[in-house]
Short mmCIF file of C-alpha atoms in Angstrom, two decimals:
data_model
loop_
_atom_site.label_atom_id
_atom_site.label_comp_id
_atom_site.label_asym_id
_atom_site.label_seq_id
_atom_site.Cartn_x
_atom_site.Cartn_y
_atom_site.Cartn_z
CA UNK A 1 -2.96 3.42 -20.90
CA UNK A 2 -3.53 0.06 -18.80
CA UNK A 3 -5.61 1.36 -16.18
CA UNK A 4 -5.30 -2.17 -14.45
CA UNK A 5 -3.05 -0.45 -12.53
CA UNK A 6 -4.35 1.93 -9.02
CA UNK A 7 -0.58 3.12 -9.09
CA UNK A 8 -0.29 4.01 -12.87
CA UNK A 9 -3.94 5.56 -12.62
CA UNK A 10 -2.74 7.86 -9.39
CA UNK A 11 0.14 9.22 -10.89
CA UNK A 12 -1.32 9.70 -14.00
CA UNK A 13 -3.68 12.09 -12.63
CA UNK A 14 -1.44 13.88 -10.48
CA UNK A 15 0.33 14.53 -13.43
CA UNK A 16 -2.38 15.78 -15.75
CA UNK A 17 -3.62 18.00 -12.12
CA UNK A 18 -0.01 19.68 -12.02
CA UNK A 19 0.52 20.19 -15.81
CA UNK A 20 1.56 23.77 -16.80
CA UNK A 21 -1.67 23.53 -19.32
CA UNK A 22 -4.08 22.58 -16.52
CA UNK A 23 -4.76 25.84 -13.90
CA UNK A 24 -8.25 25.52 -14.21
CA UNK A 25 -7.92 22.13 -13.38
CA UNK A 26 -9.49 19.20 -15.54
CA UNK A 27 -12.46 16.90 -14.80
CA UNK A 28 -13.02 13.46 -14.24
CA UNK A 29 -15.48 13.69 -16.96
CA UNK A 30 -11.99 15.22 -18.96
CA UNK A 31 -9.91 12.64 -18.06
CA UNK A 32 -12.27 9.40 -19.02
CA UNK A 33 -12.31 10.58 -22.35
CA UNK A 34 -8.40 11.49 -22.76
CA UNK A 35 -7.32 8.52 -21.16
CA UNK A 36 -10.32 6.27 -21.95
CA UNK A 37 -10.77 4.96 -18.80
CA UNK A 38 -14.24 3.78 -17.39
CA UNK A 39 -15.90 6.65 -15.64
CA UNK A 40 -16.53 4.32 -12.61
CA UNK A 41 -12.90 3.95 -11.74
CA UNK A 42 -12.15 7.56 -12.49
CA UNK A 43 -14.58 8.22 -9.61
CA UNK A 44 -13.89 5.65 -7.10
CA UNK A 45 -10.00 6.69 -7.50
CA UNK A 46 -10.93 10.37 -7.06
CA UNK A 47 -12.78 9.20 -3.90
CA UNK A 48 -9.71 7.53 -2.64
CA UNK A 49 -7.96 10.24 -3.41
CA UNK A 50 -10.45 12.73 -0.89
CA UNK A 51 -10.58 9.79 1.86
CA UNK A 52 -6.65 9.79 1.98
CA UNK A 53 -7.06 13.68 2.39
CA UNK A 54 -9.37 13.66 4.59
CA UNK A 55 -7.59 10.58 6.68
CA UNK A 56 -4.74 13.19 6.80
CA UNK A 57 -6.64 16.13 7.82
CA UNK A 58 -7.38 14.66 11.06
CA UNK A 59 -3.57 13.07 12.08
CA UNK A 60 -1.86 15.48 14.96
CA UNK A 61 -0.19 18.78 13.04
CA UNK A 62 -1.29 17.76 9.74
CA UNK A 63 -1.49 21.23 7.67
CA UNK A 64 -4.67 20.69 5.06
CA UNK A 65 -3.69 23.58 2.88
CA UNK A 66 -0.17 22.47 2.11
CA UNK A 67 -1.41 19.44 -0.40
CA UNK A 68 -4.80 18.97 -2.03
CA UNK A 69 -6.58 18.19 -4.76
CA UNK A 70 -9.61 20.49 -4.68
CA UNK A 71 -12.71 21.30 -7.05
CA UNK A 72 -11.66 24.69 -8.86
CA UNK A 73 -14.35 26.82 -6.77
CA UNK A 74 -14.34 29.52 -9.60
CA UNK A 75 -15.07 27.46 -12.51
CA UNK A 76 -18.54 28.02 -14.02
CA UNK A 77 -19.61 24.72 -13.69
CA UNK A 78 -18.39 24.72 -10.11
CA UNK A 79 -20.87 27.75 -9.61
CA UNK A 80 -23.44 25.51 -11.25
CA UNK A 81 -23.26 23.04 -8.72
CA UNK A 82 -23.39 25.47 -5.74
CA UNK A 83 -27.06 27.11 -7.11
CA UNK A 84 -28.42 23.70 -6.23
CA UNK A 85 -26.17 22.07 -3.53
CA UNK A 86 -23.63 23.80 -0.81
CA UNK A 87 -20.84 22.75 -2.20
CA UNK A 88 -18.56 25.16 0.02
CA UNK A 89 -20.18 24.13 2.93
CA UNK A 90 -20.12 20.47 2.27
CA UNK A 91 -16.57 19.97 1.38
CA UNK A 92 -15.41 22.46 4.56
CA UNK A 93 -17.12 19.33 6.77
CA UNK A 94 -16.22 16.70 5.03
CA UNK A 95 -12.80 17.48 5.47
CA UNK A 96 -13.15 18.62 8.86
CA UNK A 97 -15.08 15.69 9.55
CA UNK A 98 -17.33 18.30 11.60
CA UNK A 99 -19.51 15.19 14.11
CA UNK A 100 -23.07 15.21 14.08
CA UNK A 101 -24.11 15.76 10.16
CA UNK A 102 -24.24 13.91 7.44
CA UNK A 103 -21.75 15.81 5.47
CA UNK A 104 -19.10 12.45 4.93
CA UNK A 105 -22.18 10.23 3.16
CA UNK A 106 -23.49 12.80 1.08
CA UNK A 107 -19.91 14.35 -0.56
CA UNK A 108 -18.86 11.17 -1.36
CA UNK A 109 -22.55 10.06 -2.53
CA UNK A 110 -21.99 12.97 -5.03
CA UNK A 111 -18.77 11.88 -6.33
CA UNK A 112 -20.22 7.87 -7.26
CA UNK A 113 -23.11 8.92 -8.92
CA UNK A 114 -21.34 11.30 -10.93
CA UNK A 115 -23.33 14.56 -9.80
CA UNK A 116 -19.29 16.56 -9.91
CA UNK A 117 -18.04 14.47 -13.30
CA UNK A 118 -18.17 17.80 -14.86
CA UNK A 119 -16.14 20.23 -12.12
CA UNK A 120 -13.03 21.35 -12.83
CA UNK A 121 -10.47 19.49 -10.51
CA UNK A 122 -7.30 21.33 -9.76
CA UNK A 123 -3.75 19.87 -7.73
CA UNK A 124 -2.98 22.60 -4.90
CA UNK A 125 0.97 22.35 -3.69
CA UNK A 126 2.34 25.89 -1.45
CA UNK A 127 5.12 23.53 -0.70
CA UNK A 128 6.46 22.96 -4.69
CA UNK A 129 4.55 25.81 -6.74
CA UNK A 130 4.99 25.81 -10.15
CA UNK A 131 6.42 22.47 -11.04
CA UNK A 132 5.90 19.70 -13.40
CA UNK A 133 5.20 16.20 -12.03
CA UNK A 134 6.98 13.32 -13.88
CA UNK A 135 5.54 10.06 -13.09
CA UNK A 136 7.84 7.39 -13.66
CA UNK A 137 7.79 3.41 -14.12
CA UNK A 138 9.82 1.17 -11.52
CA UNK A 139 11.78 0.10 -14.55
CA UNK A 140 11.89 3.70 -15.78
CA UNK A 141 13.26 4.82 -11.45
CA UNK A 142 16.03 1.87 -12.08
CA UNK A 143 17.25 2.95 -15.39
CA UNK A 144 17.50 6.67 -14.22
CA UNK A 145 19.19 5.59 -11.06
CA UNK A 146 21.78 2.97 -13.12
CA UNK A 147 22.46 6.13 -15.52
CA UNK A 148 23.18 8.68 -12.95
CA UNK A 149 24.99 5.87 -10.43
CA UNK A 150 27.96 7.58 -8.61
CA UNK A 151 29.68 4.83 -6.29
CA UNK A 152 31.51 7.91 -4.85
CA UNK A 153 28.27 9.34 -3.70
CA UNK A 154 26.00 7.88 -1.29
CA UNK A 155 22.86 9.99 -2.64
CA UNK A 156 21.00 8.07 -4.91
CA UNK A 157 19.89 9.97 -8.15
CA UNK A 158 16.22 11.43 -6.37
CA UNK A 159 17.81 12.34 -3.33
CA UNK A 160 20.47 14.66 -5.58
CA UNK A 161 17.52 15.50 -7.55
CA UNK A 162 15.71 16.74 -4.65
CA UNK A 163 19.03 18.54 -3.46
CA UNK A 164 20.16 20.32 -6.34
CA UNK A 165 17.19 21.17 -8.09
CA UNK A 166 14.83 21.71 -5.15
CA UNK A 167 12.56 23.98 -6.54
CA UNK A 168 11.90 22.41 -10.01
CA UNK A 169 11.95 18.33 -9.12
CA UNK A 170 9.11 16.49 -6.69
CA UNK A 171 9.73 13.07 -6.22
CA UNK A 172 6.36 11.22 -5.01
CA UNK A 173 6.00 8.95 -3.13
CA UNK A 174 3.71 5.81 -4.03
CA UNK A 175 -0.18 6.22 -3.34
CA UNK A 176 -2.04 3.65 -0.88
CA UNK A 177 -5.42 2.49 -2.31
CA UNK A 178 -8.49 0.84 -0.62
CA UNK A 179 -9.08 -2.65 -1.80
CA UNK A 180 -11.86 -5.21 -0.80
CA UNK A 181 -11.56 -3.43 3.14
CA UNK A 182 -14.95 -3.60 5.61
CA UNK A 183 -14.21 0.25 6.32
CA UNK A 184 -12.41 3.11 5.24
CA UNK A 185 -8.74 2.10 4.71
CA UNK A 186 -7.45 5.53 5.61
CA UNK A 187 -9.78 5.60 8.57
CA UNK A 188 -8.40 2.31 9.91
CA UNK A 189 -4.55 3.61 8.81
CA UNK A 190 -5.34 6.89 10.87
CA UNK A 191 -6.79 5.57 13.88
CA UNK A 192 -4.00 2.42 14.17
CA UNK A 193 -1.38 5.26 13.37
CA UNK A 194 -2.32 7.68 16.14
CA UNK A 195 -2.64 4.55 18.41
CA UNK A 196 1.09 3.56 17.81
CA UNK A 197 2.32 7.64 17.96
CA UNK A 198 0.40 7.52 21.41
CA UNK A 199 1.01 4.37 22.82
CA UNK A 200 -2.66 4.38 23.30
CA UNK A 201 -5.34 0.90 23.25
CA UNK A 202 -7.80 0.09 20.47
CA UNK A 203 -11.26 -2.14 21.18
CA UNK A 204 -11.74 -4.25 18.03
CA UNK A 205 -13.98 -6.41 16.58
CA UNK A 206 -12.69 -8.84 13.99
CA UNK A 207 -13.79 -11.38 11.79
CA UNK A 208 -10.98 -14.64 12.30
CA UNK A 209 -11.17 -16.46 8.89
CA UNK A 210 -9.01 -19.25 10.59
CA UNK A 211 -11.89 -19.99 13.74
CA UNK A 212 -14.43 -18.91 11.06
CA UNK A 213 -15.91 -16.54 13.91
CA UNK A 214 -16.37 -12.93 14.94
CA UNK A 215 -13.50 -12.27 18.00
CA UNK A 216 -13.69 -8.57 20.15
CA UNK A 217 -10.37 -7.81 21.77
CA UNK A 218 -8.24 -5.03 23.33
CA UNK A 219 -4.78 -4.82 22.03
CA UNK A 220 -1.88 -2.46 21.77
CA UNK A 221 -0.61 -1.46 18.17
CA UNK A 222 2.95 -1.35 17.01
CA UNK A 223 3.29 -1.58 13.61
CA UNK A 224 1.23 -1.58 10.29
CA UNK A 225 2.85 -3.66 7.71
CA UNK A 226 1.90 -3.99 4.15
CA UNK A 227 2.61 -7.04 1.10
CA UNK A 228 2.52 -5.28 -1.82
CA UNK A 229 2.19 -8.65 -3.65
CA UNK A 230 -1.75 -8.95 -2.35
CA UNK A 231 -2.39 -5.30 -1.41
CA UNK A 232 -2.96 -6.26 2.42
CA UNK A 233 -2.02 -4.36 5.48
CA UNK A 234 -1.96 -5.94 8.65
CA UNK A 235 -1.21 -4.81 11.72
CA UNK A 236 1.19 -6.15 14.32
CA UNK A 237 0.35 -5.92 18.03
CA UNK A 238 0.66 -6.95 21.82
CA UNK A 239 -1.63 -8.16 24.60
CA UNK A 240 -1.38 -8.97 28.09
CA UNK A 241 -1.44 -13.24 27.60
CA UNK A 242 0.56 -13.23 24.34
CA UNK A 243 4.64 -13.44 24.31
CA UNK A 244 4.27 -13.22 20.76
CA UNK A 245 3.54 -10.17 18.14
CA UNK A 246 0.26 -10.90 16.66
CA UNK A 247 -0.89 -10.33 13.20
CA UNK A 248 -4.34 -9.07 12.21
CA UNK A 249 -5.10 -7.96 8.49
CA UNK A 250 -7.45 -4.81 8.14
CA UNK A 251 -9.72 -6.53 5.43
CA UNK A 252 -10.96 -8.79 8.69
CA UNK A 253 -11.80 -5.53 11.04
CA UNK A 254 -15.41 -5.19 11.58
CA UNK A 255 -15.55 -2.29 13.75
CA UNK A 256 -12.04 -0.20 15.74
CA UNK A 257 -12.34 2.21 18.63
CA UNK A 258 -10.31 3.88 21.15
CA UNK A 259 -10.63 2.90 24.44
CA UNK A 260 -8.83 4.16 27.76
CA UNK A 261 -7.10 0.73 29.13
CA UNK A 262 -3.55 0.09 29.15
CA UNK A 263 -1.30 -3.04 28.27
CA UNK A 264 1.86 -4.07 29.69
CA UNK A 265 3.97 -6.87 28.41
CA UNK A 266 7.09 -7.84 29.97
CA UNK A 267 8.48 -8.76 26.56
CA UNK A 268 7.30 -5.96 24.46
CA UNK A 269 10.95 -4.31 23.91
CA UNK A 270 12.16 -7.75 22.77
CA UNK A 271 8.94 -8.46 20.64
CA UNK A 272 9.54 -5.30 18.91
CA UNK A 273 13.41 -6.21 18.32
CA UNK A 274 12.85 -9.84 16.92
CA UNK A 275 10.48 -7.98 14.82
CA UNK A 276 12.65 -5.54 13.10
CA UNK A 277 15.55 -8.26 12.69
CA UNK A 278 13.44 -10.39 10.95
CA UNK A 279 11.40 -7.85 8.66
CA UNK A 280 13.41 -8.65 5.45
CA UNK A 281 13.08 -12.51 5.95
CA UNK A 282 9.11 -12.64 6.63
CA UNK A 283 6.81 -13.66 3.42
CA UNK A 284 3.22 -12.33 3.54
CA UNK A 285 3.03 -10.69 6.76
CA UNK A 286 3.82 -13.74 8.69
CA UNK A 287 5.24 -12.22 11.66
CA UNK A 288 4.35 -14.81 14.32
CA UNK A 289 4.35 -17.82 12.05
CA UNK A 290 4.83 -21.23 13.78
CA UNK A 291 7.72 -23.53 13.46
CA UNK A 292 6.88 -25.51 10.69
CA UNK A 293 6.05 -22.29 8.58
CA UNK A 294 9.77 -21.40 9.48
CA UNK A 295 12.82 -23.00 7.89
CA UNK A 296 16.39 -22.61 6.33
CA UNK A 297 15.88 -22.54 2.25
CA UNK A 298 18.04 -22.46 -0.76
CA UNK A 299 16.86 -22.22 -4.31
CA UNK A 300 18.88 -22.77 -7.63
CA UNK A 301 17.07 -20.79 -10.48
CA UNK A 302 18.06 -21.50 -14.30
CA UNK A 303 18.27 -18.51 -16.05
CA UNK A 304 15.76 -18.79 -18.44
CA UNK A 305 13.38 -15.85 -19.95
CA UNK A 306 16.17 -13.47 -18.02
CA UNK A 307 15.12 -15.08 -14.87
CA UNK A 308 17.86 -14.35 -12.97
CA UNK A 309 16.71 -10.30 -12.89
CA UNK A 310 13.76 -11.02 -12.31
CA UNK A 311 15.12 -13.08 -9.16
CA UNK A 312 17.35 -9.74 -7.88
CA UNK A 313 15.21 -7.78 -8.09
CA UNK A 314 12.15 -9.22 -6.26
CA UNK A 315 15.15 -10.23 -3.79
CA UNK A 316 16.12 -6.66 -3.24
CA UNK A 317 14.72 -5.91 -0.16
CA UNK A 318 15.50 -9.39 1.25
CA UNK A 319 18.92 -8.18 2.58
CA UNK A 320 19.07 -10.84 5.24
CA UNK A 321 19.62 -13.26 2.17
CA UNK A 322 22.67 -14.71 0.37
CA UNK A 323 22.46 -14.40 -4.31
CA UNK A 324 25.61 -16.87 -5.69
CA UNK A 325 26.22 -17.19 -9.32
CA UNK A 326 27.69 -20.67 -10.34
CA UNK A 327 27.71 -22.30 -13.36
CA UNK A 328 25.46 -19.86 -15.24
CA UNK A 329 22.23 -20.41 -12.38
CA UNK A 330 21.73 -18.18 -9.44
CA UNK A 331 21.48 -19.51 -5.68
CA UNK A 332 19.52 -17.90 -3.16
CA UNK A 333 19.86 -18.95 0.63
CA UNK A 334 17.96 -17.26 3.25
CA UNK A 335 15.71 -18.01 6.62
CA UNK A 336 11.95 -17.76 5.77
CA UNK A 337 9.52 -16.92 7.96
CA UNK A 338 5.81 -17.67 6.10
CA UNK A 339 6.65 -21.39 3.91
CA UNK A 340 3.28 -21.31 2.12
CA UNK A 341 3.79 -17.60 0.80
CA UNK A 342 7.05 -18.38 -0.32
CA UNK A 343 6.37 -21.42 -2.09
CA UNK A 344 3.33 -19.82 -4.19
CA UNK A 345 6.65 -17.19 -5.06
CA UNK A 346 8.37 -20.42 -6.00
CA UNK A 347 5.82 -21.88 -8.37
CA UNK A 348 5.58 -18.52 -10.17
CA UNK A 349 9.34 -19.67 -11.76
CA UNK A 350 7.82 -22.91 -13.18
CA UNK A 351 10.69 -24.93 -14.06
CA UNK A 352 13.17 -22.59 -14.00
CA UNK A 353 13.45 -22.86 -9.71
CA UNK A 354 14.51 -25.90 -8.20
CA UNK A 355 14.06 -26.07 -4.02
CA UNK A 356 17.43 -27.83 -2.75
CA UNK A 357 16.18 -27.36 0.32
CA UNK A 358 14.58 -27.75 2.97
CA UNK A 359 13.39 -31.62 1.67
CA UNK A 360 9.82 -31.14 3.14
CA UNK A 361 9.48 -28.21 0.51
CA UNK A 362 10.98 -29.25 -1.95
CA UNK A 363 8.69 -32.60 -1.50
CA UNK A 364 5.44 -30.76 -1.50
CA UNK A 365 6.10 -29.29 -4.46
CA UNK A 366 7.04 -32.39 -6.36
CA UNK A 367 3.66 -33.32 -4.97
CA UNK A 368 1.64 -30.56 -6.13
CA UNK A 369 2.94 -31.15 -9.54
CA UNK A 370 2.03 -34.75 -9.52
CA UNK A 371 -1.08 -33.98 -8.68
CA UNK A 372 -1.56 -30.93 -11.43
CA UNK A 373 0.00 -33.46 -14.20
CA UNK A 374 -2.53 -36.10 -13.27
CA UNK A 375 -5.49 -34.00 -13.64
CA UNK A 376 -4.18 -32.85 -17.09
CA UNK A 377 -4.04 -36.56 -18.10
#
């Protein structure tokens, strides 16, 4: 297995966790030797996996006993564990996050140095009992859509999956990992989501790596976005002297609280309506990119090394965009909003892409190739 991969990892362990074989559950001990994967990862994944739950324990109406994964409390070795530590007890704050102890430090202290590698770990689901968990590639998701593809329905194949065979199919959905963040991801994600539900002000402190200095601000979220191409969430937001949504990725946030002022920006509805028009045309989070990070494109790509799939479907959720075949090469003509992000995309096609346009891109990467030919020489 190439455990390179968070999202391959994640589903392979939900699917060993909800395996007919595997009531008593298996252990990350277990699972580093089936799937020979480094016992460090194993655990930091499984830690993930108990911030996430615990991230969702505390959103409004979240039900903790619907989903879990959850040390099988009757397993010997479980037992064990309990003689010298209270396990019960420990876990019951953690997820509670009951204020005042030290209950959040200490479970997840046992977890990284490997004090539960040997407890049973078992996938709890009242909503889908008894079913079998079938992770699938994204190539593996297309080819089972293209099979079962029914232009007369406007299902796709998991949504008829999930209709007609309710009780035996669960489609998952994708898992979000931490990565290279200055706190908890979930905690951040929890906190900016009940923000946005309520409308509600956040205090932050945050590093700015373009004044190279620490800023502390109130602002007003509305949106957490997320490019899957470097794992970074942002968030977008308002303030009170800004007629623009700003952008602020989570990896900078030193410290986020609540706090009880209000915001009011005359141009908020607007803000909020440029944003959602111009979702599918933004590269890299670049919501409130300047002008000369903003400019018509068009691209012909040679298809080379099946380039041209490649090309549709990284395009796929660009919908604001125009594809063209002519003369065996594709075209693709869109508005982008984030130039630099969009021309490290373009240099990932080598020769096979050629920028028609705009001239200013197209000349900077002439440049940059001049420049990477020379040092070579």
């Amino acid at each position: 297995m190439n455990y390179h991969n968070p999202y391959a990892r994640i589903q392979e362990y939900f699917a060993l966790l909800s395996a007919n074989d595997s009531d008593n559950g298996k252990s990350m001990q277990q699972i580093c030797e089936s799937k020979q994967i480094p016992v460090k990862i194993v655990r930091n994944d499984f830690l993930t996996i108990f911030q996430w739950q615990r991230s969702m324990n505390l959103v409004k109406n979240s039900d903790k006993n619907e989903l879990a994964v959850l040390f099988n409390d009757e397993s010997p070795k479980y037992q064990k564990i309990c003689d010298t530590y209270a396990l019960d007890e420990l876990y019951d704050n953690y997820m509670d996050a009951v204020p005042g102890n030290d209950s959040i430090q200490k479970f997840e202290q046992f977890i990284t140095d490997g004090i539960l590698d040997a407890v049973p770990i078992i996938f709890y689901d009242t909503d889908t009992p008894n079913t079998w968990t079938l992770p699938l590639t994204p190539d593996e998701a297309a080819a089972l859509q293209s099979f079962y593809s029914d232009e007369t329905d406007s299902l796709s194949i998991f949504d008829r999956l999930k209709k007609t065979y309710a009780d035996t199919y669960a489609i998952k959905d994708s898992y979000l990992y931490t990565h290279n963040y200055n706190n908890s991801l979930n905690d951040l994600l929890c906190k900016i989501n009940t923000a946005i539900d309520f409308h509600n002000c956040l205090y932050m402190k945050y590093y700015s790596r373009r004044e190279k200095m620490v800023l502390r601000f109130i602002f007003r979220p509305v949106k957490i976005v997320y490019d899957a191409d470097e794992n970074l969430y942002s968030v977008l937001s308002i303030r009170n002297d800004c007629n623009i949504l700003l952008v602020h990725r989570l990896d900078c946030i030193i410290s986020l609280e609540t706090t009880d002022k209000t915001i009011h920006n005359s141009m908020e509805t607007k803000l909020i309506d440029h944003m959602n028009q111009i979702a599918p045309n933004v590269w890299g989070n670049n919501f409130s990119c300047t002008s000369d990070q903003t400019a018509d494109v068009k691209v012909k790509f040679f298809n080379a090394a099946n380039v041209h799939e490649k090309v549709k479907k990284q395009l796929a959720c660009r919908t604001n965009g125009k594809l063209t075949e002519k003369d065996g090469c594709l075209y693709y003509e869109d508005k982008v909003y984030g130039l630099s992000r969009f021309r490290s995309w373009i240099y990932g096609y080598g020769r096979a892409a050629v920028v028609l346009k705009p001239e200013s891109l197209r000349k900077d990467i002439i440049d940059s190739l001049k420049k990477r030919v020379g040092y070579y020489e």
